[in-house]
Short mmCIF file of C-alpha atoms and ligand atoms in Angstrom, two decimals:
data_model
loop_
_atom_site.label_atom_id
_atom_site.label_comp_id
_atom_site.label_asym_id
_atom_site.label_seq_id
_atom_site.Cartn_x
_atom_site.Cartn_y
_atom_site.Cartn_z
CA MET A 264 -87.27 39.60 25.46
CA SER A 265 -90.20 42.17 23.52
CA THR A 266 -91.78 44.50 26.36
CA ASN A 267 -94.61 46.55 25.37
CA THR A 268 -95.39 48.59 28.37
CA ASP A 269 -97.94 50.47 26.39
CA THR A 270 -102.11 48.95 26.55
CA THR A 271 -103.42 50.87 24.68
CA THR A 272 -101.87 51.57 21.31
CA PRO A 273 -100.22 47.97 20.15
CA MET A 274 -96.82 48.98 18.77
CA PRO A 275 -96.21 47.81 15.31
CA ALA A 276 -93.80 44.54 14.72
CA GLN A 277 -90.77 45.44 13.83
CA PRO A 278 -88.42 42.70 12.81
CA PRO A 279 -85.58 42.29 14.47
CA ASN A 280 -82.28 43.35 13.40
CA HIS A 281 -80.12 40.70 12.43
CA PHE A 282 -76.43 41.06 12.47
CA LEU A 283 -75.56 37.42 9.66
CA THR A 284 -73.48 38.63 7.57
CA VAL A 285 -72.21 42.08 7.01
CA ASP A 286 -73.95 43.82 4.22
CA ASP A 287 -76.97 43.51 7.04
CA LEU A 288 -76.02 46.69 7.61
CA SER A 289 -75.46 49.34 5.33
CA PRO A 290 -72.45 51.31 4.42
CA ALA A 291 -73.62 54.37 6.53
CA GLY A 292 -73.97 51.82 9.62
CA LEU A 293 -71.02 50.14 9.05
CA GLU A 294 -69.36 53.57 10.01
CA SER A 295 -71.48 54.50 12.48
CA VAL A 296 -70.61 51.10 14.27
CA LEU A 297 -67.07 51.16 13.37
CA ASP A 298 -67.41 55.48 15.30
CA LEU A 299 -69.02 53.64 18.30
CA ALA A 300 -66.59 51.31 18.74
CA SER A 301 -63.92 54.00 18.69
CA THR A 302 -65.66 55.69 21.34
CA TYR A 303 -66.21 52.44 23.46
CA LYS A 304 -62.64 51.57 23.02
CA HIS A 305 -62.30 55.61 24.36
CA GLN A 306 -64.45 55.13 26.78
CA LEU A 307 -63.12 51.24 28.15
CA SER A 308 -59.69 53.37 28.29
CA THR A 309 -60.34 56.69 30.07
CA ALA A 310 -62.62 54.76 32.65
CA GLU A 311 -66.01 56.58 31.24
CA PRO A 312 -68.93 54.29 32.25
CA HIS A 313 -71.24 52.75 28.99
CA ALA A 314 -73.59 51.21 30.37
CA ASP A 315 -75.81 51.53 27.42
CA LEU A 316 -76.94 47.30 27.67
CA ALA A 317 -77.66 47.76 31.33
CA GLY A 318 -80.41 45.27 32.93
CA LYS A 319 -79.94 43.51 29.07
CA THR A 320 -78.83 39.48 28.21
CA MET A 321 -77.69 38.13 25.41
CA ALA A 322 -77.87 33.86 24.83
CA MET A 323 -74.52 32.33 23.22
CA LEU A 324 -75.58 29.77 21.74
CA PHE A 325 -71.84 27.42 20.11
CA GLU A 326 -71.56 24.48 18.42
CA LYS A 327 -68.08 24.89 17.79
CA PRO A 328 -65.10 25.36 20.18
CA SER A 329 -63.91 29.43 20.66
CA THR A 330 -61.44 31.75 22.41
CA ARG A 331 -61.75 35.27 21.30
CA THR A 332 -65.86 34.89 20.18
CA ARG A 333 -67.12 34.02 23.32
CA VAL A 334 -64.66 35.91 25.54
CA SER A 335 -64.69 39.28 23.89
CA PHE A 336 -69.06 38.69 24.08
CA GLU A 337 -69.60 37.47 27.31
CA THR A 338 -66.46 40.67 28.43
CA GLY A 339 -68.35 43.08 26.26
CA MET A 340 -72.16 42.50 27.87
CA THR A 341 -70.33 43.05 31.16
CA GLN A 342 -69.38 46.25 30.48
CA LEU A 343 -72.72 47.58 28.90
CA GLY A 344 -73.66 46.38 31.89
CA GLY A 345 -75.67 43.15 30.74
CA HIS A 346 -75.15 39.94 31.05
CA ALA A 347 -74.30 36.84 29.10
CA ILE A 348 -74.93 33.54 28.98
CA PHE A 349 -72.88 30.43 27.68
CA LEU A 350 -74.81 26.99 25.83
CA GLY A 351 -72.13 25.00 24.44
CA PRO A 352 -73.43 22.25 22.27
CA ASP A 353 -74.10 19.96 25.20
CA ASP A 354 -75.37 22.56 27.58
CA THR A 355 -78.68 23.25 25.84
CA GLN A 356 -81.86 20.45 24.77
CA LEU A 357 -80.22 21.34 21.37
CA GLY A 358 -78.07 17.88 21.86
CA ARG A 359 -80.70 15.86 22.06
CA GLY A 360 -82.60 17.21 18.94
CA GLU A 361 -84.85 20.18 20.05
CA PRO A 362 -84.97 21.83 16.89
CA LEU A 363 -83.85 25.38 15.92
CA LYS A 364 -86.60 26.92 15.25
CA ASP A 365 -88.61 26.00 19.26
CA THR A 366 -84.76 27.11 20.59
CA SER A 367 -85.37 30.25 18.59
CA ARG A 368 -88.85 31.40 19.99
CA ALA A 369 -88.17 29.93 23.48
CA LEU A 370 -85.02 32.34 23.97
CA SER A 371 -86.79 34.84 22.55
CA GLY A 372 -89.52 35.16 25.62
CA TYR A 373 -86.23 35.41 27.37
CA VAL A 374 -82.83 37.60 25.97
CA ASP A 375 -82.50 40.72 23.64
CA VAL A 376 -80.03 38.31 21.40
CA ILE A 377 -79.08 35.90 20.83
CA MET A 378 -75.64 35.37 19.40
CA ALA A 379 -74.81 31.52 17.39
CA ARG A 380 -71.46 29.74 16.18
CA LEU A 381 -72.82 27.40 13.98
CA PHE A 382 -71.53 25.34 11.37
CA ASP A 383 -74.15 25.34 8.17
CA HIS A 384 -75.12 28.70 7.93
CA ALA A 385 -78.49 28.24 6.84
CA ASP A 386 -79.42 26.65 10.57
CA LEU A 387 -78.87 30.10 11.55
CA GLU A 388 -80.68 32.03 8.86
CA GLU A 389 -83.66 29.57 10.28
CA LEU A 390 -82.44 31.17 13.83
CA ALA A 391 -83.02 34.22 12.85
CA ALA A 392 -86.36 33.94 11.55
CA TYR A 393 -87.50 31.95 14.53
CA ALA A 394 -86.26 34.95 16.57
CA ASP A 395 -87.88 37.72 17.38
CA VAL A 396 -84.81 39.54 18.75
CA PRO A 397 -81.61 39.93 17.07
CA VAL A 398 -79.33 37.01 16.51
CA VAL A 399 -75.43 37.78 15.51
CA ASN A 400 -73.01 35.80 13.85
CA GLY A 401 -70.40 34.77 15.77
CA LEU A 402 -68.72 32.19 12.53
CA THR A 403 -70.61 29.99 10.31
CA ASP A 404 -69.18 27.92 7.39
CA ASP A 405 -69.40 30.38 5.09
CA ALA A 406 -69.35 33.81 7.03
CA HIS A 407 -67.46 35.72 9.92
CA PRO A 408 -68.30 39.28 10.14
CA CYS A 409 -67.85 40.15 13.67
CA GLN A 410 -64.10 39.41 12.83
CA THR A 411 -65.03 41.77 9.77
CA LEU A 412 -65.79 44.57 12.16
CA ALA A 413 -62.53 43.90 14.43
CA ASP A 414 -60.45 44.28 11.14
CA LEU A 415 -61.77 47.06 9.73
CA LEU A 416 -61.57 48.62 12.74
CA THR A 417 -58.34 48.19 13.25
CA ILE A 418 -57.61 49.45 9.45
CA LYS A 419 -58.64 52.22 10.30
CA GLU A 420 -56.83 52.25 13.13
CA LEU A 421 -53.88 52.27 11.03
CA PHE A 422 -54.70 54.33 8.19
CA GLY A 423 -56.49 56.91 9.89
CA ASP A 424 -59.38 56.04 7.25
CA PHE A 425 -60.01 53.92 4.45
CA ASP A 426 -59.27 55.78 1.13
CA ASP A 427 -55.98 53.83 -0.57
CA VAL A 428 -55.61 51.31 1.33
CA SER A 429 -54.76 48.22 -0.41
CA ALA A 430 -55.48 44.57 1.13
CA THR A 431 -54.37 41.98 0.17
CA TRP A 432 -56.20 37.92 1.20
CA VAL A 433 -53.56 34.87 0.42
CA GLY A 434 -54.59 31.31 1.29
CA ASP A 435 -57.81 29.62 1.27
CA GLY A 436 -61.55 31.47 0.70
CA ASN A 437 -63.29 30.78 3.67
CA ASN A 438 -65.62 31.99 5.95
CA VAL A 439 -62.95 35.09 6.99
CA ALA A 440 -61.75 35.56 3.19
CA GLN A 441 -65.56 36.12 2.25
CA SER A 442 -66.63 38.37 5.52
CA PHE A 443 -63.60 40.68 4.99
CA ALA A 444 -63.96 40.72 1.04
CA ILE A 445 -67.69 42.52 1.93
CA GLY A 446 -66.26 44.35 4.25
CA CYS A 447 -63.86 46.34 2.36
CA ALA A 448 -66.09 46.49 -0.71
CA MET A 449 -68.67 48.40 2.03
CA ALA A 450 -65.63 50.37 3.65
CA GLY A 451 -63.65 51.13 0.21
CA VAL A 452 -60.40 49.41 0.44
CA ASP A 453 -59.80 48.01 -2.50
CA LEU A 454 -59.01 43.52 -2.47
CA THR A 455 -56.68 41.87 -3.57
CA VAL A 456 -57.71 37.48 -2.80
CA ALA A 457 -54.71 35.14 -3.90
CA THR A 458 -56.01 31.63 -3.83
CA PRO A 459 -55.24 28.40 -4.76
CA GLU A 460 -57.48 26.96 -7.84
CA GLY A 461 -60.80 25.86 -6.44
CA TYR A 462 -60.52 27.68 -3.17
CA GLY A 463 -61.45 31.43 -3.90
CA LEU A 464 -64.39 33.05 -2.75
CA ASP A 465 -67.83 31.85 -3.99
CA GLU A 466 -69.38 33.63 -6.06
CA GLU A 467 -72.76 35.05 -4.14
CA THR A 468 -69.14 36.90 -2.36
CA ILE A 469 -68.30 38.43 -5.61
CA GLU A 470 -71.55 39.85 -6.84
CA THR A 471 -71.79 40.81 -3.40
CA ALA A 472 -68.91 43.15 -3.39
CA ALA A 473 -69.69 44.27 -6.62
CA SER A 474 -72.73 45.59 -6.28
CA PHE A 475 -71.11 48.24 -3.82
CA GLY A 476 -68.56 49.25 -6.69
CA ASN A 477 -65.71 47.79 -5.32
CA ALA A 478 -65.16 43.59 -6.08
CA PRO A 479 -62.89 42.30 -5.04
CA THR A 480 -59.43 41.22 -7.96
CA VAL A 481 -59.00 37.80 -7.86
CA THR A 482 -55.79 35.62 -8.80
CA THR A 483 -54.01 32.32 -8.16
CA ASP A 484 -50.10 33.95 -7.75
CA PRO A 485 -49.87 35.33 -4.00
CA GLU A 486 -46.21 37.08 -4.50
CA ALA A 487 -47.94 39.17 -7.45
CA ALA A 488 -51.10 39.33 -5.27
CA VAL A 489 -48.85 40.80 -1.72
CA ALA A 490 -46.31 43.16 -3.87
CA ASP A 491 -48.36 46.43 -3.10
CA ALA A 492 -50.93 45.57 -0.31
CA ASP A 493 -50.53 47.76 2.56
CA VAL A 494 -52.18 45.51 4.66
CA VAL A 495 -51.91 41.35 4.37
CA TYR A 496 -54.54 39.17 5.65
CA THR A 497 -54.75 35.40 6.09
CA ASP A 498 -56.15 32.42 8.02
CA VAL A 499 -56.22 28.75 8.81
CA TRP A 500 -56.25 26.65 5.68
CA VAL A 501 -58.29 23.51 7.28
CA SER A 502 -61.48 25.59 8.48
CA MET A 503 -63.41 24.12 11.53
CA GLY A 504 -65.34 21.27 10.32
CA GLU A 505 -63.04 21.06 7.62
CA GLU A 506 -60.90 18.10 9.34
CA ALA A 507 -61.28 15.44 6.78
CA GLU A 508 -60.19 17.44 4.14
CA ARG A 509 -56.62 18.06 5.36
CA ASP A 510 -53.80 15.77 3.05
CA GLU A 511 -55.33 17.72 0.76
CA LYS A 512 -55.90 20.89 1.55
CA LEU A 513 -52.09 21.24 2.69
CA ALA A 514 -50.86 20.46 -0.76
CA ALA A 515 -52.90 22.57 -2.20
CA PHE A 516 -51.54 25.46 -0.22
CA ASP A 517 -47.93 24.94 -0.34
CA GLY A 518 -46.70 28.04 -1.74
CA TYR A 519 -49.60 30.19 0.24
CA GLN A 520 -46.93 30.45 3.40
CA LEU A 521 -46.94 33.76 4.44
CA ASN A 522 -43.06 34.33 5.41
CA GLY A 523 -40.64 36.11 5.45
CA ASP A 524 -39.55 34.75 1.53
CA LEU A 525 -42.92 35.92 0.49
CA LEU A 526 -43.49 39.52 1.44
CA ALA A 527 -39.97 39.87 1.47
CA GLY A 528 -39.81 43.85 -0.83
CA THR A 529 -42.71 44.55 0.88
CA ASP A 530 -43.51 46.17 4.48
CA ALA A 531 -47.35 45.63 5.15
CA TYR A 532 -49.12 44.52 8.21
CA VAL A 533 -49.69 41.12 8.49
CA MET A 534 -53.18 40.53 10.19
CA HIS A 535 -54.81 37.17 11.14
CA CYS A 536 -58.46 36.79 12.70
CA LEU A 537 -56.07 34.05 14.51
CA PRO A 538 -56.30 31.49 16.15
CA ALA A 539 -52.92 30.88 13.79
CA HIS A 540 -51.27 27.34 12.91
CA ARG A 541 -47.80 28.17 12.35
CA GLY A 542 -45.38 26.57 10.58
CA GLU A 543 -48.79 26.34 7.91
CA GLU A 544 -50.36 29.55 7.07
CA VAL A 545 -48.18 31.47 8.67
CA ASP A 546 -44.76 30.89 10.29
CA ASP A 547 -44.24 32.14 13.47
CA GLU A 548 -41.27 34.76 12.96
CA THR A 549 -44.23 36.23 10.86
CA VAL A 550 -47.26 36.39 13.80
CA GLU A 551 -44.52 37.66 16.22
CA SER A 552 -43.16 40.53 13.76
CA GLU A 553 -43.30 44.51 13.97
CA ASN A 554 -44.91 44.88 11.29
CA SER A 555 -48.50 41.96 13.02
CA VAL A 556 -50.59 43.32 14.14
CA VAL A 557 -52.89 40.23 14.77
CA TRP A 558 -52.91 41.09 18.67
CA GLN A 559 -54.71 43.91 17.99
CA GLN A 560 -57.35 42.99 15.51
CA ALA A 561 -57.98 40.03 18.93
CA GLU A 562 -58.61 43.41 21.15
CA ASN A 563 -60.47 44.21 18.48
CA ARG A 564 -63.41 42.20 18.55
CA LEU A 565 -64.50 43.81 22.13
CA HIS A 566 -64.58 47.14 21.29
CA ALA A 567 -66.84 46.28 18.03
CA GLN A 568 -68.61 43.90 18.84
CA LYS A 569 -69.54 46.40 22.01
CA ALA A 570 -70.34 48.92 19.04
CA LEU A 571 -72.72 46.21 16.79
CA LEU A 572 -74.40 44.60 19.90
CA SER A 573 -75.93 48.39 20.76
CA THR A 574 -76.65 49.80 17.87
CA LEU A 575 -78.72 46.59 16.85
CA VAL A 576 -80.54 46.53 20.66
CA ASN A 577 -81.00 50.17 20.97
CA GLY A 578 -81.43 50.84 17.97
CA TYR A 579 -78.89 53.98 17.39
N1 CP B 609 -61.06 35.07 15.92
C1 CP B 609 -62.05 34.00 16.25
O1 CP B 609 -63.51 34.17 15.76
O2 CP B 609 -61.50 33.22 17.30
P1 CP B 609 -62.04 32.28 17.98
O3 CP B 609 -62.33 31.37 17.23
O4 CP B 609 -61.02 31.67 19.11
O5 CP B 609 -63.50 32.80 18.22
N1 NVA B 610 -61.76 29.73 9.06
C1 NVA B 610 -61.54 29.66 10.51
C2 NVA B 610 -61.50 31.20 11.49
C3 NVA B 610 -61.60 30.29 13.56
C4 NVA B 610 -61.85 31.91 13.62
C5 NVA B 610 -62.55 28.72 10.97
O1 NVA B 610 -63.52 28.35 10.58
O2 NVA B 610 -62.47 27.26 11.41
#
């Protein structure tokens, strides 16, 4: 909600700080969000108060299901002294055809930040264009930047910093992969992406990564890609909304499963944004192995998003 208590001097119109893609932050901004995330994580573990969003409210619009995103954002707002309102697909007038641009302007009059999980990335851009509060991408078909914040926080915790870390993505060049590629480029993590032909990162993602001086190495050979990796990351082969392509995709991704055979000879950490489809992109043993850091990643959603929300809403 915008407030202007000064009745004599009109405030200049400030465009809201949206987070639709990872590079909506600068590399320095990304670093400072990750630092604040570590601070919040420490403060939570030592029960130090950090009510930096006291009295603030977030609306959460979901067109798709969620466990981690919904619960980590809602819990994060509570821990920061604020409040979050869950709005599922049947909870608002969007379900009865009210345009996003009208929803966006109405919500802007009530809340301090809007988080949205939508199918079409263009819809998220429209929501943001009409909002006068920050809009945060809780996942679209093209991007999952909040996941990347948690992923980079996890890598930082594992290695101390990003220098000399080599990550490999194996599987679908999907929304999670695209945001991870941009985040790695911004943070200075070397990334190799192994996908079947036709399922790679889109050109725009590769160009954005290259603009930070760190384009990913692209291959169709998962064995070679994981050989020297410090971290190996995968995600589902059939994302939400792609159910009709299931048979075609399962056939295309044969040989790309993270399992003991593929990872033999490496001691890389294993990452997955979750939910995992055991038996498809990863086997049960690998998710449950000593090298798996998937629960650390999932927890870090909470800390990273608290830092993001404070930064966007309070502007520090
Ligand atoms: N990783 C992630 O976004 O999980 P959810 O779909 O459960 O939110
Ligand atoms: N790529 C997956 C990520 C789920 C968090 C999907 O979009 O369904």
